[in-house]
Amino acid sequence: MTRWPLALMALMLSAGCAADDMTVEPTLDGQPPIIIAHRGASGERPEHTIAGYRLAIDQGADYIEPDLVLTKDGVLVARHENEISETTDVADHPEFKARKATKTIDGQQVTGWFTEDFTLAELKTLRARERLPKLRSTAYDGKFDIPTFEEILTLLAEVNKGRAKPVGVYPETKHPSYFAAIGLPHEAPLLAMLDRFGYRGRAAPVFIQSFEVGNLMDLRAKSDLPLIQLMDAEGGPADKPDMRYAAMASPAGLKMVAGYADGIGPNKAMVIPRAALGRLGDPTTLVRDAHAAGLKVHPWTFRRENYFLPLGEKGGVNPAGHGDLGAEIRAYLRTGIDGLFSDNSREAVAAVKQGGEP
């Protein structure tokens, strides 16, 4: 592991800090942590748009992250959820009024408009809008359409021409058991599209992620592409009602996960929980335990708005104001995480360049 400069170390020790507080744990492979553009540059453009992905690439992201759902005609498109009223103008289209429905998704009743009830041609008539209008600008609402996974990979093929280190793709299969149950499984079209664009083998610049377990196991049986098991701070996989993420994050659970996945994507609170008054608490052993099992760790999600930041990093009382995202990220870098999801690639890239220094 690396340590702080001796002068700084002595100063902190004189202030009563333990030496262990100043260690910076290594990543699993010793390489700098990767920055994953969470839904694109979603802190500055509507999420899951080509414009947002392109901006994140320009800001230095190592990977862009499309959440993938399917259309009625079986096309993979990028939306955070298959229910699209929060992120598109579908409610403003009278021709689709009758498509509004209530469905049970992963055990929860959801009302709105769903991608699986639209053809790709119909979805392409909709326009994206900001999902968090109380925290972020709506200046770009209505300017961009819903991209297909093919269009996203085409963008990457374009921007990667001549690059020594290509920008990778980090797709998430959203609600895979639900989609499989209605005859629209993710796996075949996802793997076919990745293969078509040359994503093959363990070294391919891709990670496929899911909160569920069964589809990752299915993907492992069909492909050697890197896989990431997502975990939330509460609950468990929708397709495994007898499992809980807390148990999966234990040393024994991580050993089980390592049997089919290459890493975990935990809620960041599982790495450093919030303490009293919303400040950052002490790190857990999750990163160390995952590394011991041979798993990479990519926590989510780092955002610059005060609403999301720990108390010590807030930049005021306005929830939409911006605080010190870099300071929060640097605290996590000291735990040895191998990458992180952020809505703000520019700030995240700068934090990684500074490393774990305060």
PDB file of C-alpha atoms in Angstrom, residues 8-293:
ATOM      1  CA  LEU A   8       2.038  15.292   6.447  1.00  0.00           C
ATOM      2  CA  MET A   9       2.073  12.032   8.367  1.00  0.00           C
ATOM      3  CA  ALA A  10       4.010  13.588  11.244  1.00  0.00           C
ATOM      4  CA  LEU A  11       1.699  16.586  11.329  1.00  0.00           C
ATOM      5  CA  MET A  12      -1.398  14.404  11.517  1.00  0.00           C
ATOM      6  CA  LEU A  13       0.129  12.142  14.146  1.00  0.00           C
ATOM      7  CA  SER A  14       0.881  15.196  16.277  1.00  0.00           C
ATOM      8  CA  ALA A  15      -2.788  16.095  16.005  1.00  0.00           C
ATOM      9  CA  GLY A  16      -3.735  12.708  17.418  1.00  0.00           C
ATOM     10  CA  CYS A  17      -4.465  10.825  14.178  1.00  0.00           C
ATOM     11  CA  ALA A  18      -3.544   7.151  13.990  1.00  0.00           C
ATOM     12  CA  ALA A  19      -1.195   6.021  11.240  1.00  0.00           C
ATOM     13  CA  ASP A  20      -3.913   3.719   9.886  1.00  0.00           C
ATOM     14  CA  ASP A  21      -6.050   6.778   9.126  1.00  0.00           C
ATOM     15  CA  MET A  22      -3.473   7.893   6.548  1.00  0.00           C
ATOM     16  CA  THR A  23      -3.018   4.702   4.544  1.00  0.00           C
ATOM     17  CA  VAL A  24      -4.214   4.531   0.960  1.00  0.00           C
ATOM     18  CA  GLU A  25      -5.162   0.973   0.096  1.00  0.00           C
ATOM     19  CA  PRO A  26      -4.226  -0.343  -3.363  1.00  0.00           C
ATOM     20  CA  THR A  27      -6.689  -1.279  -6.079  1.00  0.00           C
ATOM     21  CA  LEU A  28      -7.023  -4.967  -6.913  1.00  0.00           C
ATOM     22  CA  ASP A  29      -4.763  -4.786  -9.985  1.00  0.00           C
ATOM     23  CA  GLY A  30      -2.648  -1.807  -8.922  1.00  0.00           C
ATOM     24  CA  GLN A  31      -4.079   0.363 -11.705  1.00  0.00           C
ATOM     25  CA  PRO A  32      -5.743   3.770 -11.197  1.00  0.00           C
ATOM     26  CA  PRO A  33      -9.475   3.566 -10.454  1.00  0.00           C
ATOM     27  CA  ILE A  34     -11.753   3.881 -13.480  1.00  0.00           C
ATOM     28  CA  ILE A  35     -14.397   6.586 -13.847  1.00  0.00           C
ATOM     29  CA  ILE A  36     -17.759   5.289 -15.037  1.00  0.00           C
ATOM     30  CA  ALA A  37     -20.011   7.996 -16.465  1.00  0.00           C
ATOM     31  CA  HIS A  38     -23.279   7.171 -14.713  1.00  0.00           C
ATOM     32  CA  ARG A  39     -25.959   7.374 -17.404  1.00  0.00           C
ATOM     33  CA  GLY A  40     -23.595   9.675 -19.300  1.00  0.00           C
ATOM     34  CA  ALA A  41     -22.827  13.196 -18.098  1.00  0.00           C
ATOM     35  CA  SER A  42     -26.146  13.075 -16.275  1.00  0.00           C
ATOM     36  CA  GLY A  43     -25.237  15.963 -13.990  1.00  0.00           C
ATOM     37  CA  GLU A  44     -25.184  18.271 -17.021  1.00  0.00           C
ATOM     38  CA  ARG A  45     -27.370  16.701 -19.731  1.00  0.00           C
ATOM     39  CA  PRO A  46     -30.525  14.581 -19.622  1.00  0.00           C
ATOM     40  CA  GLU A  47     -29.486  11.051 -18.729  1.00  0.00           C
ATOM     41  CA  HIS A  48     -29.050   8.332 -21.344  1.00  0.00           C
ATOM     42  CA  THR A  49     -28.663  10.589 -24.374  1.00  0.00           C
ATOM     43  CA  ILE A  50     -25.949  10.545 -27.016  1.00  0.00           C
ATOM     44  CA  ALA A  51     -25.139  14.147 -26.091  1.00  0.00           C
ATOM     45  CA  GLY A  52     -24.666  13.117 -22.459  1.00  0.00           C
ATOM     46  CA  TYR A  53     -22.429  10.174 -23.313  1.00  0.00           C
ATOM     47  CA  ARG A  54     -20.341  12.300 -25.665  1.00  0.00           C
ATOM     48  CA  LEU A  55     -19.876  15.021 -23.041  1.00  0.00           C
ATOM     49  CA  ALA A  56     -18.775  12.446 -20.453  1.00  0.00           C
ATOM     50  CA  ILE A  57     -16.208  11.100 -22.910  1.00  0.00           C
ATOM     51  CA  ASP A  58     -14.943  14.631 -23.540  1.00  0.00           C
ATOM     52  CA  GLN A  59     -14.618  15.082 -19.763  1.00  0.00           C
ATOM     53  CA  GLY A  60     -12.341  12.055 -19.496  1.00  0.00           C
ATOM     54  CA  ALA A  61     -14.599   9.190 -18.414  1.00  0.00           C
ATOM     55  CA  ASP A  62     -13.099   5.727 -18.846  1.00  0.00           C
ATOM     56  CA  TYR A  63     -16.471   4.044 -19.365  1.00  0.00           C
ATOM     57  CA  ILE A  64     -19.974   5.190 -20.233  1.00  0.00           C
ATOM     58  CA  GLU A  65     -22.914   3.459 -18.608  1.00  0.00           C
ATOM     59  CA  PRO A  66     -26.149   2.746 -20.499  1.00  0.00           C
ATOM     60  CA  ASP A  67     -29.019   1.111 -18.602  1.00  0.00           C
ATOM     61  CA  LEU A  68     -30.684  -1.237 -21.078  1.00  0.00           C
ATOM     62  CA  VAL A  69     -34.364  -2.050 -21.483  1.00  0.00           C
ATOM     63  CA  LEU A  70     -36.205  -3.484 -24.477  1.00  0.00           C
ATOM     64  CA  THR A  71     -38.831  -2.260 -26.900  1.00  0.00           C
ATOM     65  CA  LYS A  72     -41.893  -4.169 -28.068  1.00  0.00           C
ATOM     66  CA  ASP A  73     -39.941  -5.213 -31.153  1.00  0.00           C
ATOM     67  CA  GLY A  74     -36.980  -6.463 -29.142  1.00  0.00           C
ATOM     68  CA  VAL A  75     -34.517  -3.580 -29.531  1.00  0.00           C
ATOM     69  CA  LEU A  76     -32.187  -2.635 -26.665  1.00  0.00           C
ATOM     70  CA  VAL A  77     -32.540   1.047 -25.767  1.00  0.00           C
ATOM     71  CA  ALA A  78     -31.044   3.156 -22.991  1.00  0.00           C
ATOM     72  CA  ARG A  79     -33.403   4.174 -20.175  1.00  0.00           C
ATOM     73  CA  HIS A  80     -32.920   4.002 -16.431  1.00  0.00           C
ATOM     74  CA  GLU A  81     -36.274   2.259 -16.135  1.00  0.00           C
ATOM     75  CA  ASN A  82     -38.697   0.676 -18.540  1.00  0.00           C
ATOM     76  CA  GLU A  83     -41.250   3.148 -17.124  1.00  0.00           C
ATOM     77  CA  ILE A  84     -40.395   6.346 -19.008  1.00  0.00           C
ATOM     78  CA  SER A  85     -42.655   9.144 -17.743  1.00  0.00           C
ATOM     79  CA  GLU A  86     -39.865  10.644 -15.578  1.00  0.00           C
ATOM     80  CA  THR A  87     -37.272  10.840 -18.352  1.00  0.00           C
ATOM     81  CA  THR A  88     -39.282  11.552 -21.527  1.00  0.00           C
ATOM     82  CA  ASP A  89     -42.166  13.711 -22.718  1.00  0.00           C
ATOM     83  CA  VAL A  90     -44.411  10.677 -23.326  1.00  0.00           C
ATOM     84  CA  ALA A  91     -47.200  12.179 -21.192  1.00  0.00           C
ATOM     85  CA  ASP A  92     -47.401  15.083 -23.643  1.00  0.00           C
ATOM     86  CA  HIS A  93     -48.191  12.791 -26.583  1.00  0.00           C
ATOM     87  CA  PRO A  94     -51.981  12.357 -26.885  1.00  0.00           C
ATOM     88  CA  GLU A  95     -51.501   9.516 -29.367  1.00  0.00           C
ATOM     89  CA  PHE A  96     -49.994   7.433 -26.549  1.00  0.00           C
ATOM     90  CA  LYS A  97     -52.471   8.327 -23.806  1.00  0.00           C
ATOM     91  CA  ALA A  98     -54.094   4.891 -23.926  1.00  0.00           C
ATOM     92  CA  ARG A  99     -50.731   3.177 -23.379  1.00  0.00           C
ATOM     93  CA  LYS A 100     -50.614   4.294 -19.747  1.00  0.00           C
ATOM     94  CA  ALA A 101     -50.758   1.211 -17.561  1.00  0.00           C
ATOM     95  CA  THR A 102     -50.087  -0.203 -14.102  1.00  0.00           C
ATOM     96  CA  LYS A 103     -47.710  -3.159 -13.903  1.00  0.00           C
ATOM     97  CA  THR A 104     -45.896  -5.136 -11.245  1.00  0.00           C
ATOM     98  CA  ILE A 105     -42.141  -4.761 -11.722  1.00  0.00           C
ATOM     99  CA  ASP A 106     -39.872  -6.642  -9.315  1.00  0.00           C
ATOM    100  CA  GLY A 107     -42.745  -6.945  -6.846  1.00  0.00           C
ATOM    101  CA  GLN A 108     -43.688  -3.248  -6.937  1.00  0.00           C
ATOM    102  CA  GLN A 109     -46.731  -1.709  -8.597  1.00  0.00           C
ATOM    103  CA  VAL A 110     -45.685   0.953 -11.112  1.00  0.00           C
ATOM    104  CA  THR A 111     -47.958   3.212 -13.159  1.00  0.00           C
ATOM    105  CA  GLY A 112     -46.882   4.956 -16.345  1.00  0.00           C
ATOM    106  CA  TRP A 113     -45.697   4.212 -19.845  1.00  0.00           C
ATOM    107  CA  PHE A 114     -43.383   1.254 -20.498  1.00  0.00           C
ATOM    108  CA  THR A 115     -40.828   0.696 -23.248  1.00  0.00           C
ATOM    109  CA  GLU A 116     -42.044  -2.829 -23.915  1.00  0.00           C
ATOM    110  CA  ASP A 117     -45.387  -1.376 -25.073  1.00  0.00           C
ATOM    111  CA  PHE A 118     -43.730   0.761 -27.777  1.00  0.00           C
ATOM    112  CA  THR A 119     -41.931  -0.079 -30.980  1.00  0.00           C
ATOM    113  CA  LEU A 120     -38.569   1.537 -31.547  1.00  0.00           C
ATOM    114  CA  ALA A 121     -40.103   3.812 -34.188  1.00  0.00           C
ATOM    115  CA  GLU A 122     -42.672   5.024 -31.665  1.00  0.00           C
ATOM    116  CA  LEU A 123     -40.052   5.602 -28.953  1.00  0.00           C
ATOM    117  CA  LYS A 124     -37.992   7.634 -31.388  1.00  0.00           C
ATOM    118  CA  THR A 125     -40.819  10.207 -31.538  1.00  0.00           C
ATOM    119  CA  LEU A 126     -40.294  10.975 -27.836  1.00  0.00           C
ATOM    120  CA  ARG A 127     -37.731  13.381 -26.407  1.00  0.00           C
ATOM    121  CA  ALA A 128     -35.633  13.095 -23.278  1.00  0.00           C
ATOM    122  CA  ARG A 129     -36.027  15.382 -20.288  1.00  0.00           C
ATOM    123  CA  GLU A 130     -34.161  15.988 -17.024  1.00  0.00           C
ATOM    124  CA  ARG A 131     -35.090  13.449 -14.345  1.00  0.00           C
ATOM    125  CA  LEU A 132     -34.171  15.766 -11.428  1.00  0.00           C
ATOM    126  CA  PRO A 133     -35.569  19.167 -12.459  1.00  0.00           C
ATOM    127  CA  LYS A 134     -35.481  20.545  -8.889  1.00  0.00           C
ATOM    128  CA  LEU A 135     -31.726  19.971  -8.719  1.00  0.00           C
ATOM    129  CA  ARG A 136     -30.539  20.356 -12.297  1.00  0.00           C
ATOM    130  CA  SER A 137     -31.061  22.503 -15.367  1.00  0.00           C
ATOM    131  CA  THR A 138     -33.897  21.707 -17.747  1.00  0.00           C
ATOM    132  CA  ALA A 139     -32.357  23.743 -20.572  1.00  0.00           C
ATOM    133  CA  TYR A 140     -31.797  20.626 -22.674  1.00  0.00           C
ATOM    134  CA  ASP A 141     -35.271  19.138 -22.280  1.00  0.00           C
ATOM    135  CA  GLY A 142     -36.783  18.142 -25.602  1.00  0.00           C
ATOM    136  CA  LYS A 143     -33.537  18.287 -27.574  1.00  0.00           C
ATOM    137  CA  PHE A 144     -32.490  14.613 -27.639  1.00  0.00           C
ATOM    138  CA  ASP A 145     -34.110  11.300 -28.475  1.00  0.00           C
ATOM    139  CA  ILE A 146     -33.812   7.860 -26.860  1.00  0.00           C
ATOM    140  CA  PRO A 147     -30.663   6.117 -28.106  1.00  0.00           C
ATOM    141  CA  THR A 148     -30.421   2.457 -29.004  1.00  0.00           C
ATOM    142  CA  PHE A 149     -27.570   0.333 -27.710  1.00  0.00           C
ATOM    143  CA  GLU A 150     -26.374   0.082 -31.292  1.00  0.00           C
ATOM    144  CA  GLU A 151     -26.172   3.880 -31.542  1.00  0.00           C
ATOM    145  CA  ILE A 152     -24.185   4.026 -28.304  1.00  0.00           C
ATOM    146  CA  LEU A 153     -21.670   1.450 -29.532  1.00  0.00           C
ATOM    147  CA  THR A 154     -21.453   3.307 -32.845  1.00  0.00           C
ATOM    148  CA  LEU A 155     -20.567   6.470 -30.898  1.00  0.00           C
ATOM    149  CA  LEU A 156     -17.816   4.602 -29.059  1.00  0.00           C
ATOM    150  CA  ALA A 157     -16.454   3.158 -32.295  1.00  0.00           C
ATOM    151  CA  GLU A 158     -16.266   6.702 -33.645  1.00  0.00           C
ATOM    152  CA  VAL A 159     -14.569   8.313 -30.639  1.00  0.00           C
ATOM    153  CA  ASN A 160     -12.159   5.409 -30.104  1.00  0.00           C
ATOM    154  CA  LYS A 161     -10.566   5.699 -33.522  1.00  0.00           C
ATOM    155  CA  GLY A 162      -6.900   6.436 -32.954  1.00  0.00           C
ATOM    156  CA  ARG A 163      -7.137   6.253 -29.141  1.00  0.00           C
ATOM    157  CA  ALA A 164      -4.399   4.266 -27.416  1.00  0.00           C
ATOM    158  CA  LYS A 165      -6.824   3.480 -24.591  1.00  0.00           C
ATOM    159  CA  PRO A 166     -10.425   3.080 -25.743  1.00  0.00           C
ATOM    160  CA  VAL A 167     -13.378   4.382 -23.789  1.00  0.00           C
ATOM    161  CA  GLY A 168     -15.328   1.354 -22.620  1.00  0.00           C
ATOM    162  CA  VAL A 169     -18.991   0.539 -22.198  1.00  0.00           C
ATOM    163  CA  TYR A 170     -20.619  -0.569 -18.940  1.00  0.00           C
ATOM    164  CA  PRO A 171     -24.191  -1.712 -19.732  1.00  0.00           C
ATOM    165  CA  GLU A 172     -26.701  -2.655 -17.062  1.00  0.00           C
ATOM    166  CA  THR A 173     -29.453  -5.168 -17.743  1.00  0.00           C
ATOM    167  CA  LYS A 174     -32.520  -3.601 -16.129  1.00  0.00           C
ATOM    168  CA  HIS A 175     -35.161  -5.927 -14.675  1.00  0.00           C
ATOM    169  CA  PRO A 176     -33.863  -8.932 -16.654  1.00  0.00           C
ATOM    170  CA  SER A 177     -36.132 -11.553 -15.077  1.00  0.00           C
ATOM    171  CA  TYR A 178     -39.179  -9.363 -15.732  1.00  0.00           C
ATOM    172  CA  PHE A 179     -38.233  -8.904 -19.375  1.00  0.00           C
ATOM    173  CA  ALA A 180     -37.483 -12.604 -19.763  1.00  0.00           C
ATOM    174  CA  ALA A 181     -40.936 -13.407 -18.354  1.00  0.00           C
ATOM    175  CA  ILE A 182     -42.618 -11.349 -21.091  1.00  0.00           C
ATOM    176  CA  GLY A 183     -40.539 -12.917 -23.842  1.00  0.00           C
ATOM    177  CA  LEU A 184     -37.918 -10.176 -24.183  1.00  0.00           C
ATOM    178  CA  PRO A 185     -34.714 -11.521 -22.601  1.00  0.00           C
ATOM    179  CA  HIS A 186     -31.631  -9.293 -22.586  1.00  0.00           C
ATOM    180  CA  GLU A 187     -28.872 -11.844 -23.003  1.00  0.00           C
ATOM    181  CA  ALA A 188     -29.007 -12.830 -26.677  1.00  0.00           C
ATOM    182  CA  PRO A 189     -29.393  -9.339 -28.192  1.00  0.00           C
ATOM    183  CA  LEU A 190     -26.866  -7.888 -25.735  1.00  0.00           C
ATOM    184  CA  LEU A 191     -24.148 -10.424 -26.487  1.00  0.00           C
ATOM    185  CA  ALA A 192     -24.847 -10.329 -30.217  1.00  0.00           C
ATOM    186  CA  MET A 193     -24.523  -6.547 -30.341  1.00  0.00           C
ATOM    187  CA  LEU A 194     -21.329  -6.536 -28.290  1.00  0.00           C
ATOM    188  CA  ASP A 195     -19.817  -9.238 -30.501  1.00  0.00           C
ATOM    189  CA  ARG A 196     -20.778  -7.319 -33.621  1.00  0.00           C
ATOM    190  CA  PHE A 197     -18.787  -4.318 -32.379  1.00  0.00           C
ATOM    191  CA  GLY A 198     -15.764  -6.414 -31.429  1.00  0.00           C
ATOM    192  CA  TYR A 199     -16.224  -6.734 -27.657  1.00  0.00           C
ATOM    193  CA  ARG A 200     -14.786 -10.200 -27.084  1.00  0.00           C
ATOM    194  CA  GLY A 201     -12.723 -11.823 -24.354  1.00  0.00           C
ATOM    195  CA  ARG A 202     -11.619 -10.992 -20.853  1.00  0.00           C
ATOM    196  CA  ALA A 203      -9.650  -7.902 -21.898  1.00  0.00           C
ATOM    197  CA  ALA A 204     -12.490  -6.244 -23.813  1.00  0.00           C
ATOM    198  CA  PRO A 205     -13.301  -2.719 -22.528  1.00  0.00           C
ATOM    199  CA  VAL A 206     -16.708  -3.731 -21.203  1.00  0.00           C
ATOM    200  CA  PHE A 207     -18.389  -4.654 -17.929  1.00  0.00           C
ATOM    201  CA  ILE A 208     -21.928  -6.083 -17.900  1.00  0.00           C
ATOM    202  CA  GLN A 209     -23.755  -5.368 -14.650  1.00  0.00           C
ATOM    203  CA  SER A 210     -26.977  -6.424 -12.984  1.00  0.00           C
ATOM    204  CA  PHE A 211     -28.704  -6.283  -9.606  1.00  0.00           C
ATOM    205  CA  GLU A 212     -30.009  -9.773 -10.320  1.00  0.00           C
ATOM    206  CA  VAL A 213     -28.064 -13.019 -10.093  1.00  0.00           C
ATOM    207  CA  GLY A 214     -29.630 -15.443 -12.537  1.00  0.00           C
ATOM    208  CA  ASN A 215     -28.953 -13.449 -15.676  1.00  0.00           C
ATOM    209  CA  LEU A 216     -25.324 -12.899 -14.678  1.00  0.00           C
ATOM    210  CA  MET A 217     -24.939 -16.649 -14.240  1.00  0.00           C
ATOM    211  CA  ASP A 218     -26.591 -17.154 -17.618  1.00  0.00           C
ATOM    212  CA  LEU A 219     -24.236 -14.613 -19.191  1.00  0.00           C
ATOM    213  CA  ARG A 220     -21.237 -16.314 -17.594  1.00  0.00           C
ATOM    214  CA  ALA A 221     -22.287 -19.612 -19.167  1.00  0.00           C
ATOM    215  CA  LYS A 222     -22.452 -17.967 -22.581  1.00  0.00           C
ATOM    216  CA  SER A 223     -19.609 -15.426 -22.462  1.00  0.00           C
ATOM    217  CA  ASP A 224     -16.270 -14.639 -20.851  1.00  0.00           C
ATOM    218  CA  LEU A 225     -16.877 -10.884 -20.851  1.00  0.00           C
ATOM    219  CA  PRO A 226     -16.353  -9.209 -17.441  1.00  0.00           C
ATOM    220  CA  LEU A 227     -19.433  -9.209 -15.198  1.00  0.00           C
ATOM    221  CA  ILE A 228     -20.360  -7.061 -12.176  1.00  0.00           C
ATOM    222  CA  GLN A 229     -22.823  -7.996  -9.440  1.00  0.00           C
ATOM    223  CA  LEU A 230     -24.598  -4.847  -8.290  1.00  0.00           C
ATOM    224  CA  MET A 231     -25.615  -4.574  -4.641  1.00  0.00           C
ATOM    225  CA  ASP A 232     -27.802  -2.152  -2.733  1.00  0.00           C
ATOM    226  CA  ALA A 233     -27.519  -1.263   0.934  1.00  0.00           C
ATOM    227  CA  GLU A 234     -30.858  -2.958   1.620  1.00  0.00           C
ATOM    228  CA  GLY A 235     -32.962  -5.711   0.090  1.00  0.00           C
ATOM    229  CA  GLY A 236     -31.828  -8.392  -2.290  1.00  0.00           C
ATOM    230  CA  PRO A 237     -31.927  -9.552  -5.929  1.00  0.00           C
ATOM    231  CA  ALA A 238     -35.422  -9.508  -7.447  1.00  0.00           C
ATOM    232  CA  ASP A 239     -34.902 -12.965  -8.901  1.00  0.00           C
ATOM    233  CA  LYS A 240     -33.632 -14.510  -5.640  1.00  0.00           C
ATOM    234  CA  PRO A 241     -36.133 -13.685  -2.877  1.00  0.00           C
ATOM    235  CA  ASP A 242     -34.228 -15.815  -0.374  1.00  0.00           C
ATOM    236  CA  MET A 243     -31.004 -13.809  -0.786  1.00  0.00           C
ATOM    237  CA  ARG A 244     -29.985 -10.457   0.708  1.00  0.00           C
ATOM    238  CA  TYR A 245     -27.266  -8.139  -0.507  1.00  0.00           C
ATOM    239  CA  ALA A 246     -25.905  -7.880   3.040  1.00  0.00           C
ATOM    240  CA  ALA A 247     -25.240 -11.618   3.052  1.00  0.00           C
ATOM    241  CA  MET A 248     -23.786 -11.467  -0.453  1.00  0.00           C
ATOM    242  CA  ALA A 249     -21.369  -8.780   0.789  1.00  0.00           C
ATOM    243  CA  SER A 250     -20.017 -11.008   3.553  1.00  0.00           C
ATOM    244  CA  PRO A 251     -16.713 -12.856   2.979  1.00  0.00           C
ATOM    245  CA  ALA A 252     -18.611 -16.098   2.300  1.00  0.00           C
ATOM    246  CA  GLY A 253     -21.083 -14.322   0.017  1.00  0.00           C
ATOM    247  CA  LEU A 254     -18.311 -12.609  -1.922  1.00  0.00           C
ATOM    248  CA  LYS A 255     -16.634 -15.961  -2.490  1.00  0.00           C
ATOM    249  CA  MET A 256     -19.915 -17.182  -3.980  1.00  0.00           C
ATOM    250  CA  VAL A 257     -20.205 -14.089  -6.194  1.00  0.00           C
ATOM    251  CA  ALA A 258     -16.648 -14.639  -7.429  1.00  0.00           C
ATOM    252  CA  GLY A 259     -17.843 -17.918  -8.917  1.00  0.00           C
ATOM    253  CA  TYR A 260     -19.694 -16.071 -11.688  1.00  0.00           C
ATOM    254  CA  ALA A 261     -18.682 -12.382 -11.566  1.00  0.00           C
ATOM    255  CA  ASP A 262     -15.502 -10.317 -11.770  1.00  0.00           C
ATOM    256  CA  GLY A 263     -16.501  -7.566  -9.390  1.00  0.00           C
ATOM    257  CA  ILE A 264     -19.221  -5.891  -7.372  1.00  0.00           C
ATOM    258  CA  GLY A 265     -20.939  -2.558  -7.736  1.00  0.00           C
ATOM    259  CA  PRO A 266     -22.129  -1.697  -4.219  1.00  0.00           C
ATOM    260  CA  ASN A 267     -24.124   1.247  -2.984  1.00  0.00           C
ATOM    261  CA  LYS A 268     -21.362   3.554  -1.730  1.00  0.00           C
ATOM    262  CA  ALA A 269     -22.862   3.440   1.786  1.00  0.00           C
ATOM    263  CA  MET A 270     -21.699  -0.183   1.925  1.00  0.00           C
ATOM    264  CA  VAL A 271     -18.097   1.068   1.588  1.00  0.00           C
ATOM    265  CA  ILE A 272     -18.299   4.148   3.836  1.00  0.00           C
ATOM    266  CA  PRO A 273     -21.607   4.578   5.655  1.00  0.00           C
ATOM    267  CA  ARG A 274     -22.939   7.916   6.811  1.00  0.00           C
ATOM    268  CA  ALA A 275     -22.364   8.656  10.490  1.00  0.00           C
ATOM    269  CA  ALA A 276     -24.093  11.133  12.805  1.00  0.00           C
ATOM    270  CA  LEU A 277     -25.583  14.211  11.119  1.00  0.00           C
ATOM    271  CA  GLY A 278     -24.841  12.774   7.678  1.00  0.00           C
ATOM    272  CA  ARG A 279     -21.056  12.938   7.842  1.00  0.00           C
ATOM    273  CA  LEU A 280     -18.890  10.189   6.386  1.00  0.00           C
ATOM    274  CA  GLY A 281     -18.294   7.432   8.901  1.00  0.00           C
ATOM    275  CA  ASP A 282     -15.547   4.827   9.120  1.00  0.00           C
ATOM    276  CA  PRO A 283     -14.960   2.528   6.132  1.00  0.00           C
ATOM    277  CA  THR A 284     -16.263  -1.021   6.310  1.00  0.00           C
ATOM    278  CA  THR A 285     -14.150  -4.028   5.345  1.00  0.00           C
ATOM    279  CA  LEU A 286     -16.082  -4.557   2.090  1.00  0.00           C
ATOM    280  CA  VAL A 287     -13.321  -3.457  -0.287  1.00  0.00           C
ATOM    281  CA  ARG A 288     -10.709  -5.515   1.538  1.00  0.00           C
ATOM    282  CA  ASP A 289     -12.999  -8.557   1.658  1.00  0.00           C
ATOM    283  CA  ALA A 290     -13.920  -8.253  -2.023  1.00  0.00           C
ATOM    284  CA  HIS A 291     -10.285  -7.953  -3.044  1.00  0.00           C
ATOM    285  CA  ALA A 292      -9.500 -11.054  -0.978  1.00  0.00           C
ATOM    286  CA  ALA A 293     -12.101 -12.882  -3.083  1.00  0.00           C
TER     287      ALA A 293
END
